[in-house]
Amino acid sequence: KTLYLALDRRAGHGGDMAFVTARFDRVYSGVQWGSHRAGLPEIRGMLVFDRKLYRPGETVQFKAVLSVLERGNLMPFKAGDVRVSINDSRGRQIYSKILKPTAQGGVYDALRIPENSPLGHYNISVVPNMFVGRKAPDSMGGVWDNFQVEEFRPLTFTVLASGTDDRLQSSPAPV
């Protein structure tokens, strides 16, 4: 994968640097100057999971890393809180919490999927709830992703192989 070095050389920013991949360009893309939202704060970020496939009864662990993009400056989202919601494959909300980000803009939690949960794709959203002391506007956006709940089990099988001459392991064989 290609890594890009994002460098901020503006006065007063101390040459901040970060490595980013092209896969996450939507996280680090610029302000939409041509839109009605130009200059307004927007949430950027990503969700990560311990894995993306679970069985009913297992625990999903997730973390969101959030930034706020305002007037071209990308900073950790720490001046507010976020609402994290998870809906099951039938659209029913099974989790909703207000979480306070860390100083680096991270929020994390875990959810145990009930044993009788429906199978399929579950959606998770992280949207700002409060920002700088007041209700966050819907225009700030949010971060969304999904994971899957399925009944599965590891495959178990045995392979028996034999040839004309059964040989001991590691013994030379003519070619």
mmCIF file with all atom_site columns, N, CA and C in Angstrom, residues 25-62:
data_model
loop_
_atom_site.group_PDB
_atom_site.id
_atom_site.type_symbol
_atom_site.label_atom_id
_atom_site.label_alt_id
_atom_site.label_comp_id
_atom_site.label_asym_id
_atom_site.label_entity_id
_atom_site.label_seq_id
_atom_site.pdbx_PDB_ins_code
_atom_site.Cartn_x
_atom_site.Cartn_y
_atom_site.Cartn_z
_atom_site.occupancy
_atom_site.B_iso_or_equiv
_atom_site.pdbx_formal_charge
_atom_site.auth_seq_id
_atom_site.auth_comp_id
_atom_site.auth_asym_id
_atom_site.auth_atom_id
_atom_site.pdbx_PDB_model_num
ATOM 1   N N  . ASP A 1 25 ? -8.828  8.525   1.968  1.00 0.00 ? 25 ASP A N  1
ATOM 2   C CA . ASP A 1 25 ? -8.812  9.891   1.469  1.00 0.00 ? 25 ASP A CA 1
ATOM 3   C C  . ASP A 1 25 ? -10.088 10.646  1.814  1.00 0.00 ? 25 ASP A C  1
ATOM 4   N N  . ARG A 1 26 ? -11.217 9.957   2.008  1.00 0.00 ? 26 ARG A N  1
ATOM 5   C CA . ARG A 1 26 ? -12.456 10.641  2.374  1.00 0.00 ? 26 ARG A CA 1
ATOM 6   C C  . ARG A 1 26 ? -12.348 11.241  3.775  1.00 0.00 ? 26 ARG A C  1
ATOM 7   N N  . VAL A 1 27 ? -11.492 10.671  4.599  1.00 0.00 ? 27 VAL A N  1
ATOM 8   C CA . VAL A 1 27 ? -11.318 11.182  5.957  1.00 0.00 ? 27 VAL A CA 1
ATOM 9   C C  . VAL A 1 27 ? -10.552 12.504  5.916  1.00 0.00 ? 27 VAL A C  1
ATOM 10  N N  . TYR A 1 28 ? -9.563  12.603  5.028  1.00 0.00 ? 28 TYR A N  1
ATOM 11  C CA . TYR A 1 28 ? -8.675  13.749  5.031  1.00 0.00 ? 28 TYR A CA 1
ATOM 12  C C  . TYR A 1 28 ? -8.928  14.706  3.873  1.00 0.00 ? 28 TYR A C  1
ATOM 13  N N  . SER A 1 29 ? -10.015 14.539  3.138  1.00 0.00 ? 29 SER A N  1
ATOM 14  C CA . SER A 1 29 ? -10.281 15.419  2.001  1.00 0.00 ? 29 SER A CA 1
ATOM 15  C C  . SER A 1 29 ? -10.634 16.819  2.482  1.00 0.00 ? 29 SER A C  1
ATOM 16  N N  . GLY A 1 30 ? -10.524 17.776  1.590  1.00 0.00 ? 30 GLY A N  1
ATOM 17  C CA . GLY A 1 30 ? -10.662 19.187  1.962  1.00 0.00 ? 30 GLY A CA 1
ATOM 18  C C  . GLY A 1 30 ? -12.095 19.648  2.154  1.00 0.00 ? 30 GLY A C  1
ATOM 19  N N  . VAL A 1 31 ? -12.222 20.910  2.480  1.00 0.00 ? 31 VAL A N  1
ATOM 20  C CA . VAL A 1 31 ? -13.517 21.543  2.710  1.00 0.00 ? 31 VAL A CA 1
ATOM 21  C C  . VAL A 1 31 ? -14.269 21.665  1.389  1.00 0.00 ? 31 VAL A C  1
ATOM 22  N N  . GLN A 1 32 ? -15.584 21.557  1.442  1.00 0.00 ? 32 GLN A N  1
ATOM 23  C CA . GLN A 1 32 ? -16.431 21.693  0.259  1.00 0.00 ? 32 GLN A CA 1
ATOM 24  C C  . GLN A 1 32 ? -16.727 23.170  0.042  1.00 0.00 ? 32 GLN A C  1
ATOM 25  N N  . TRP A 1 33 ? -15.785 23.903  -0.535 1.00 0.00 ? 33 TRP A N  1
ATOM 26  C CA . TRP A 1 33 ? -15.924 25.358  -0.640 1.00 0.00 ? 33 TRP A CA 1
ATOM 27  C C  . TRP A 1 33 ? -17.098 25.774  -1.511 1.00 0.00 ? 33 TRP A C  1
ATOM 28  N N  . GLY A 1 34 ? -17.516 24.950  -2.441 1.00 0.00 ? 34 GLY A N  1
ATOM 29  C CA . GLY A 1 34 ? -18.607 25.320  -3.337 1.00 0.00 ? 34 GLY A CA 1
ATOM 30  C C  . GLY A 1 34 ? -19.986 24.995  -2.799 1.00 0.00 ? 34 GLY A C  1
ATOM 31  N N  . SER A 1 35 ? -20.096 24.481  -1.582 1.00 0.00 ? 35 SER A N  1
ATOM 32  C CA . SER A 1 35 ? -21.396 24.058  -1.079 1.00 0.00 ? 35 SER A CA 1
ATOM 33  C C  . SER A 1 35 ? -21.934 25.049  -0.049 1.00 0.00 ? 35 SER A C  1
ATOM 34  N N  . HIS A 1 36 ? -23.199 24.869  0.292  1.00 0.00 ? 36 HIS A N  1
ATOM 35  C CA . HIS A 1 36 ? -23.823 25.713  1.299  1.00 0.00 ? 36 HIS A CA 1
ATOM 36  C C  . HIS A 1 36 ? -23.226 25.484  2.693  1.00 0.00 ? 36 HIS A C  1
ATOM 37  N N  . ARG A 1 37 ? -22.472 24.398  2.854  1.00 0.00 ? 37 ARG A N  1
ATOM 38  C CA . ARG A 1 37 ? -21.859 24.079  4.146  1.00 0.00 ? 37 ARG A CA 1
ATOM 39  C C  . ARG A 1 37 ? -20.433 24.601  4.250  1.00 0.00 ? 37 ARG A C  1
ATOM 40  N N  . ALA A 1 38 ? -19.958 25.339  3.248  1.00 0.00 ? 38 ALA A N  1
ATOM 41  C CA . ALA A 1 38 ? -18.573 25.797  3.226  1.00 0.00 ? 38 ALA A CA 1
ATOM 42  C C  . ALA A 1 38 ? -18.229 26.542  4.511  1.00 0.00 ? 38 ALA A C  1
ATOM 43  N N  . GLY A 1 39 ? -17.140 26.138  5.125  1.00 0.00 ? 39 GLY A N  1
ATOM 44  C CA . GLY A 1 39 ? -16.663 26.800  6.335  1.00 0.00 ? 39 GLY A CA 1
ATOM 45  C C  . GLY A 1 39 ? -17.307 26.323  7.616  1.00 0.00 ? 39 GLY A C  1
ATOM 46  N N  . LEU A 1 40 ? -18.401 25.570  7.534  1.00 0.00 ? 40 LEU A N  1
ATOM 47  C CA . LEU A 1 40 ? -19.048 25.055  8.741  1.00 0.00 ? 40 LEU A CA 1
ATOM 48  C C  . LEU A 1 40 ? -18.296 23.818  9.231  1.00 0.00 ? 40 LEU A C  1
ATOM 49  N N  . PRO A 1 41 ? -18.317 23.542  10.528 1.00 0.00 ? 41 PRO A N  1
ATOM 50  C CA . PRO A 1 41 ? -17.601 22.369  11.033 1.00 0.00 ? 41 PRO A CA 1
ATOM 51  C C  . PRO A 1 41 ? -18.211 21.064  10.522 1.00 0.00 ? 41 PRO A C  1
ATOM 52  N N  . GLU A 1 42 ? -17.337 20.119  10.153 1.00 0.00 ? 42 GLU A N  1
ATOM 53  C CA . GLU A 1 42 ? -17.757 18.794  9.685  1.00 0.00 ? 42 GLU A CA 1
ATOM 54  C C  . GLU A 1 42 ? -16.982 17.741  10.456 1.00 0.00 ? 42 GLU A C  1
ATOM 55  N N  . ILE A 1 43 ? -17.650 16.642  10.748 1.00 0.00 ? 43 ILE A N  1
ATOM 56  C CA . ILE A 1 43 ? -16.984 15.508  11.399 1.00 0.00 ? 43 ILE A CA 1
ATOM 57  C C  . ILE A 1 43 ? -16.347 14.632  10.324 1.00 0.00 ? 43 ILE A C  1
ATOM 58  N N  . ARG A 1 44 ? -15.100 14.267  10.547 1.00 0.00 ? 44 ARG A N  1
ATOM 59  C CA . ARG A 1 44 ? -14.389 13.315  9.698  1.00 0.00 ? 44 ARG A CA 1
ATOM 60  C C  . ARG A 1 44 ? -13.845 12.239  10.620 1.00 0.00 ? 44 ARG A C  1
ATOM 61  N N  . GLY A 1 45 ? -13.706 11.041  10.121 1.00 0.00 ? 45 GLY A N  1
ATOM 62  C CA . GLY A 1 45 ? -13.142 9.990   10.958 1.00 0.00 ? 45 GLY A CA 1
ATOM 63  C C  . GLY A 1 45 ? -13.345 8.617   10.394 1.00 0.00 ? 45 GLY A C  1
ATOM 64  N N  . MET A 1 46 ? -13.114 7.628   11.223 1.00 0.00 ? 46 MET A N  1
ATOM 65  C CA . MET A 1 46 ? -13.253 6.234   10.802 1.00 0.00 ? 46 MET A CA 1
ATOM 66  C C  . MET A 1 46 ? -13.605 5.365   11.998 1.00 0.00 ? 46 MET A C  1
ATOM 67  N N  . LEU A 1 47 ? -14.269 4.262   11.702 1.00 0.00 ? 47 LEU A N  1
ATOM 68  C CA . LEU A 1 47 ? -14.620 3.262   12.707 1.00 0.00 ? 47 LEU A CA 1
ATOM 69  C C  . LEU A 1 47 ? -13.769 2.030   12.483 1.00 0.00 ? 47 LEU A C  1
ATOM 70  N N  . VAL A 1 48 ? -13.298 1.436   13.562 1.00 0.00 ? 48 VAL A N  1
ATOM 71  C CA . VAL A 1 48 ? -12.572 0.173   13.471 1.00 0.00 ? 48 VAL A CA 1
ATOM 72  C C  . VAL A 1 48 ? -13.179 -0.811  14.469 1.00 0.00 ? 48 VAL A C  1
ATOM 73  N N  . PHE A 1 49 ? -13.099 -2.084  14.128 1.00 0.00 ? 49 PHE A N  1
ATOM 74  C CA . PHE A 1 49 ? -13.655 -3.156  14.958 1.00 0.00 ? 49 PHE A CA 1
ATOM 75  C C  . PHE A 1 49 ? -12.559 -4.166  15.250 1.00 0.00 ? 49 PHE A C  1
ATOM 76  N N  . ASP A 1 50 ? -12.771 -4.995  16.284 1.00 0.00 ? 50 ASP A N  1
ATOM 77  C CA . ASP A 1 50 ? -11.818 -6.071  16.535 1.00 0.00 ? 50 ASP A CA 1
ATOM 78  C C  . ASP A 1 50 ? -11.892 -7.098  15.402 1.00 0.00 ? 50 ASP A C  1
ATOM 79  N N  . ARG A 1 51 ? -13.042 -7.217  14.763 1.00 0.00 ? 51 ARG A N  1
ATOM 80  C CA . ARG A 1 51 ? -13.228 -7.991  13.530 1.00 0.00 ? 51 ARG A CA 1
ATOM 81  C C  . ARG A 1 51 ? -14.574 -7.584  12.955 1.00 0.00 ? 51 ARG A C  1
ATOM 82  N N  . LYS A 1 52 ? -14.967 -8.095  11.806 1.00 0.00 ? 52 LYS A N  1
ATOM 83  C CA . LYS A 1 52 ? -16.209 -7.646  11.164 1.00 0.00 ? 52 LYS A CA 1
ATOM 84  C C  . LYS A 1 52 ? -17.276 -8.734  11.086 1.00 0.00 ? 52 LYS A C  1
ATOM 85  N N  . LEU A 1 53 ? -16.993 -9.924  11.613 1.00 0.00 ? 53 LEU A N  1
ATOM 86  C CA . LEU A 1 53 ? -17.949 -11.029 11.555 1.00 0.00 ? 53 LEU A CA 1
ATOM 87  C C  . LEU A 1 53 ? -18.115 -11.612 12.957 1.00 0.00 ? 53 LEU A C  1
ATOM 88  N N  . TYR A 1 54 ? -19.368 -11.694 13.400 1.00 0.00 ? 54 TYR A N  1
ATOM 89  C CA . TYR A 1 54 ? -19.674 -12.151 14.761 1.00 0.00 ? 54 TYR A CA 1
ATOM 90  C C  . TYR A 1 54 ? -20.808 -13.166 14.740 1.00 0.00 ? 54 TYR A C  1
ATOM 91  N N  . ARG A 1 55 ? -20.888 -13.953 15.810 1.00 0.00 ? 55 ARG A N  1
ATOM 92  C CA . ARG A 1 55 ? -22.019 -14.855 16.034 1.00 0.00 ? 55 ARG A CA 1
ATOM 93  C C  . ARG A 1 55 ? -22.928 -14.221 17.082 1.00 0.00 ? 55 ARG A C  1
ATOM 94  N N  . PRO A 1 56 ? -24.209 -14.569 17.083 1.00 0.00 ? 56 PRO A N  1
ATOM 95  C CA . PRO A 1 56 ? -25.059 -14.127 18.197 1.00 0.00 ? 56 PRO A CA 1
ATOM 96  C C  . PRO A 1 56 ? -24.431 -14.588 19.513 1.00 0.00 ? 56 PRO A C  1
ATOM 97  N N  . GLY A 1 57 ? -24.443 -13.715 20.514 1.00 0.00 ? 57 GLY A N  1
ATOM 98  C CA . GLY A 1 57 ? -23.842 -14.017 21.809 1.00 0.00 ? 57 GLY A CA 1
ATOM 99  C C  . GLY A 1 57 ? -22.420 -13.518 21.962 1.00 0.00 ? 57 GLY A C  1
ATOM 100 N N  . GLU A 1 58 ? -21.763 -13.145 20.861 1.00 0.00 ? 58 GLU A N  1
ATOM 101 C CA . GLU A 1 58 ? -20.397 -12.632 20.950 1.00 0.00 ? 58 GLU A CA 1
ATOM 102 C C  . GLU A 1 58 ? -20.417 -11.122 21.207 1.00 0.00 ? 58 GLU A C  1
ATOM 103 N N  . THR A 1 59 ? -19.251 -10.582 21.562 1.00 0.00 ? 59 THR A N  1
ATOM 104 C CA . THR A 1 59 ? -19.130 -9.165  21.877 1.00 0.00 ? 59 THR A CA 1
ATOM 105 C C  . THR A 1 59 ? -18.407 -8.424  20.765 1.00 0.00 ? 59 THR A C  1
ATOM 106 N N  . VAL A 1 60 ? -19.018 -7.339  20.301 1.00 0.00 ? 60 VAL A N  1
ATOM 107 C CA . VAL A 1 60 ? -18.431 -6.457  19.299 1.00 0.00 ? 60 VAL A CA 1
ATOM 108 C C  . VAL A 1 60 ? -17.680 -5.356  20.034 1.00 0.00 ? 60 VAL A C  1
ATOM 109 N N  . GLN A 1 61 ? -16.409 -5.186  19.709 1.00 0.00 ? 61 GLN A N  1
ATOM 110 C CA . GLN A 1 61 ? -15.638 -4.076  20.265 1.00 0.00 ? 61 GLN A CA 1
ATOM 111 C C  . GLN A 1 61 ? -15.344 -3.114  19.128 1.00 0.00 ? 61 GLN A C  1
ATOM 112 N N  . PHE A 1 62 ? -15.641 -1.839  19.344 1.00 0.00 ? 62 PHE A N  1
ATOM 113 C CA . PHE A 1 62 ? -15.454 -0.860  18.285 1.00 0.00 ? 62 PHE A CA 1
ATOM 114 C C  . PHE A 1 62 ? -14.773 0.386   18.833 1.00 0.00 ? 62 PHE A C  1
#
